[in-house]
Amino acid sequence: MTFLFYLAGAIAIIATFAVIVQTNIVHALLYLILSLLAVAVIFYVLGAPFAAVLEAIVYAGAILVLFLFVIMMLNLGQHTRDQEKGWLTGRMFLAPGLMSALLLGQLLNVLSQVDQNMAVTRVGVMEVSALLFGPYVLAVELASILLLAGLVSAYHLAKR
Amino acid sequence: METIPVEHGFVLAGILFCLGLIGVLTRRNVVFVLMSLEIMLNASGLAFIVAAARWGHAEGQVMFLMILTLAAAEVAVGLGLIIQMFRRFQTVDINVLSEMKG
Amino acid sequence: MLELIWLLPAFPLLGFLALVLTGGRLPMQIAGPIGAGSIGLSFAVAALVASEFLNSGLESFTYEAWVWMSVGGFNPGFTFYLDGLSMVMMLIITGVGFLIHLYATGYMSDDPSFARFFSYMNLFVSAMLMLVLGDNLVLLYLGWEGVGLCSYLLIGFWYTNPTNGYAARKAFVVTRVGDTSMAIGLFLLFAQLGTLNIQDMLHAAEMQWSVGSGFAVAASLLLLGGAVGKSAQLPLQTWLPDAMAGPTPISALIHAAPMVTAGVYLIARTHPLFEMAPSVQLLVALIGLVTLLLSGFTAMTQSDIKRILAYSTVSQIGYMFLGLGVGAWSAAIFHLMTHAFFKALLFLASGTVILSLHHEQNIFKMGGLRKALPVSFFSFLIGSLALTAFPFTSGYFSKDEILLGALELEGVGFWFWLGGVVGAFFTGIYTFRLFFIVFFGDSHAEHPPGKEVGGWHMNGPLILLMTLALAGGFIHVPLDDVFSHGEGYGEHHVSGLIHGIMIAVPLLGIAVSYLFFMSKTFSVDKLMASALAKKLHAFWFGGWGFDTLYNAVLVRPFLYLARVNRKDIVDSFYALVVTVSQAANGLIVKSQTGSLRWYALTVAGGLVVMVSLGATL
């Protein structure tokens, strides 16, 4: 299991890196799906099978398909790829890379102060569901309203 | 089998978040920016799941579900905006949207 | 009955409001009765109150209408204080004021701004009554400033002529110098004594301060500054001759009834304060003496009928100051009253002359008017006699009192007396110079005088004032309670020689005047032949060069500074604030690139800062 965690982690990092340097948008999308599936595996390893399944269905399935539709609608072909190549120069990465490295360094610094090697506790579907339909039922309702609002506004915005 | 070092999970979440940040800051194509945003959101979701596993609380997973919902709604609205932008400017270059220049 | 005292300022104020709120559009037939009638009612009430007060035998009477404001221990009220002094003042103001108003209804009858004129006049009288009846210095100051405002409005009444506006501004600014000094005096008194109620304040001053102490000197000096400004004494006398720009009834009102004597009233009202500062009191006498001599010289050289009378007013108030300065308080107030009678008479009579000659004011373009204008002639004759202190006219008694009071003063008293007598000599010369030139000799008029303007409302006041100017000296002024250690009448024990001199000197002045301007035994032209005489004449004609001096010392440097400082140095500090904020704005605007990635980068930068802060704390 530990091996699986590191493997999935490595795949996730590599795939994500590929997403942000990719010039072909469809390839990038596929790399993103790969990254998300790897994260789903990690969820499973960490003892959250429900979250793993949702990650695969909602993220890798629904949301990314939405992206695909939009890419098709916009008809971003070969000229977009050339354009991306022109835009993606090494200098572009300098400031953001520096900033992100700084942030990561700080995060690692903070994490190093946390206790090491704690065991993973499994949290089953039952417990999550009991919480969702118990104390957090209002939050669930609000989330559904948020989705509805997102639906309506997306329809409105995309309308001619 | 249960000896996964949890802080490595946090490190992974941090790395993914920073990669997403680089993407947001670097790309000019607005679709890529949105995808990088998804990566960042996903990284924070991962952090919650790790925390849930670390302390054995179900709340972390509940939070992840909320983030998932948020991401779905955000993508829907964001893609709608991208379509509108493309209609108006015939490009996906984020730099053309600089009307707010002071 | 005594409670009716609040009606005194209320009637003129109501008249003012009625005239002002109708926008000055009331026809003359209504505005005239309102304007003059309100003062008449006021006078009736004043007479009632005065007779009641005299019968009651009270020493003083206080009536509080309402409390004006109450801040901490400071609560001045609209409180009216009646004693002998304020009673005399209110009777003069309402009585003479009423006669002047009545005269003005005739004089102003062809002026389009008739209602506006009377609204100012009513406010003027109301403010003056507030001044003399107020029991605290704040109410007095309100009246004081109200009078100043009205004099400004009235002097500049014919505002379409820029010269009049200039004269009005000059009067306002010059008196403002004195008013500022007085305001500082009030602050000092309140800070030191904790009250501005006049009687309490005077008691507290006597308790807390010793004679000649620094505070007493400073406070009386500051009050004197105010009095000097309002009463047109040296060195702030320059505004009064220019104040002739207004209509003639205004001049009468400013000179005779209330305004210029306000300074005299102020000093008389606060006389214990001045008694505690003998040096300042001496200064008052000195100012009076110098003023009366200087303005006497100036009056001899003037050619404008109203200017001559104006300088004679300055000179007569000099006498009052002399009286105040030597401690002859009641004599000064007595002279104030008689002066009000004969100066009102002279001004109103000159108004008739001016109007009859179609607004001609130069005396050398008049002449021989004795037959054509009989009422003015007699008015002028009686007024001039009273002014020169001809025996048994009103001016004789009052001026005598002042001069005898001066003589009683130890040491310098004789010199004050001598100066006053010399002044009386000049008074005789300039008064009868005017009289002889205007009413005798050949006519030099450009327009031959028509029928004498008049009617009962112009001639009536003149006749009444003639009577008062003649017989006013026999009125007993009930001031013994007010000035407890002042001297009464007829108690002077001086030799017959002194009396003889005081009677003879004005007559000598009249005689000199007669020889020069009537019989032409001596010729003025011959006197004026030498270069020195010409220079002196020009110097005196210009009022001893005070205007030139002030122009050179104050006005020009001020204008120069204003020109230099056109861009306003003080403003540049605020301009700096503006420039800095604009520069900062420019800098921050540059950060608003409109680029989404730039915004995201700054958000990430903020995140980095926050996380590092969270890690270190």
PDB file of C-alpha atoms in Angstrom, chain A residues 92 95-96 99-100 102-103 106-107 109-110 113, chain C residues 597 601-602 604-605 607-609 611-613 615:
ATOM      1  CA  MET A  92       7.366  33.125 -18.374  1.00  0.00           C
ATOM      2  CA  ALA A  95       8.543  34.735 -11.567  1.00  0.00           C
ATOM      3  CA  PRO A  96       5.696  32.240 -10.966  1.00  0.00           C
ATOM      4  CA  MET A  99       6.960  32.446  -6.119  1.00  0.00           C
ATOM      5  CA  SER A 100       5.645  28.882  -6.023  1.00  0.00           C
ATOM      6  CA  LEU A 102       8.945  30.014  -2.064  1.00  0.00           C
ATOM      7  CA  LEU A 103       5.433  28.968  -1.101  1.00  0.00           C
ATOM      8  CA  GLN A 106       7.283  27.520   3.463  1.00  0.00           C
ATOM      9  CA  LEU A 107       4.696  24.742   3.382  1.00  0.00           C
ATOM     10  CA  ASN A 109       8.861  24.151   6.640  1.00  0.00           C
ATOM     11  CA  VAL A 110       5.497  24.210   8.367  1.00  0.00           C
ATOM     12  CA  GLN A 113       7.068  20.755  12.535  1.00  0.00           C
TER      13      GLN A 113
ATOM     14  CA  ARG C 597      -2.184  37.150 -14.154  1.00  0.00           C
ATOM     15  CA  LEU C 601       0.615  36.955  -8.829  1.00  0.00           C
ATOM     16  CA  THR C 602      -0.023  39.605  -6.181  1.00  0.00           C
ATOM     17  CA  ALA C 604       0.067  34.566  -4.427  1.00  0.00           C
ATOM     18  CA  GLY C 605       2.608  37.037  -3.075  1.00  0.00           C
ATOM     19  CA  LEU C 607      -0.277  34.240   0.388  1.00  0.00           C
ATOM     20  CA  VAL C 608       3.464  33.805   0.718  1.00  0.00           C
ATOM     21  CA  VAL C 609       3.647  36.682   3.159  1.00  0.00           C
ATOM     22  CA  VAL C 611       2.064  31.862   5.414  1.00  0.00           C
ATOM     23  CA  SER C 612       5.500  33.090   6.441  1.00  0.00           C
ATOM     24  CA  LEU C 613       3.880  35.263   9.084  1.00  0.00           C
ATOM     25  CA  ALA C 615       4.889  30.111  10.445  1.00  0.00           C
TER      26      ALA C 615
END
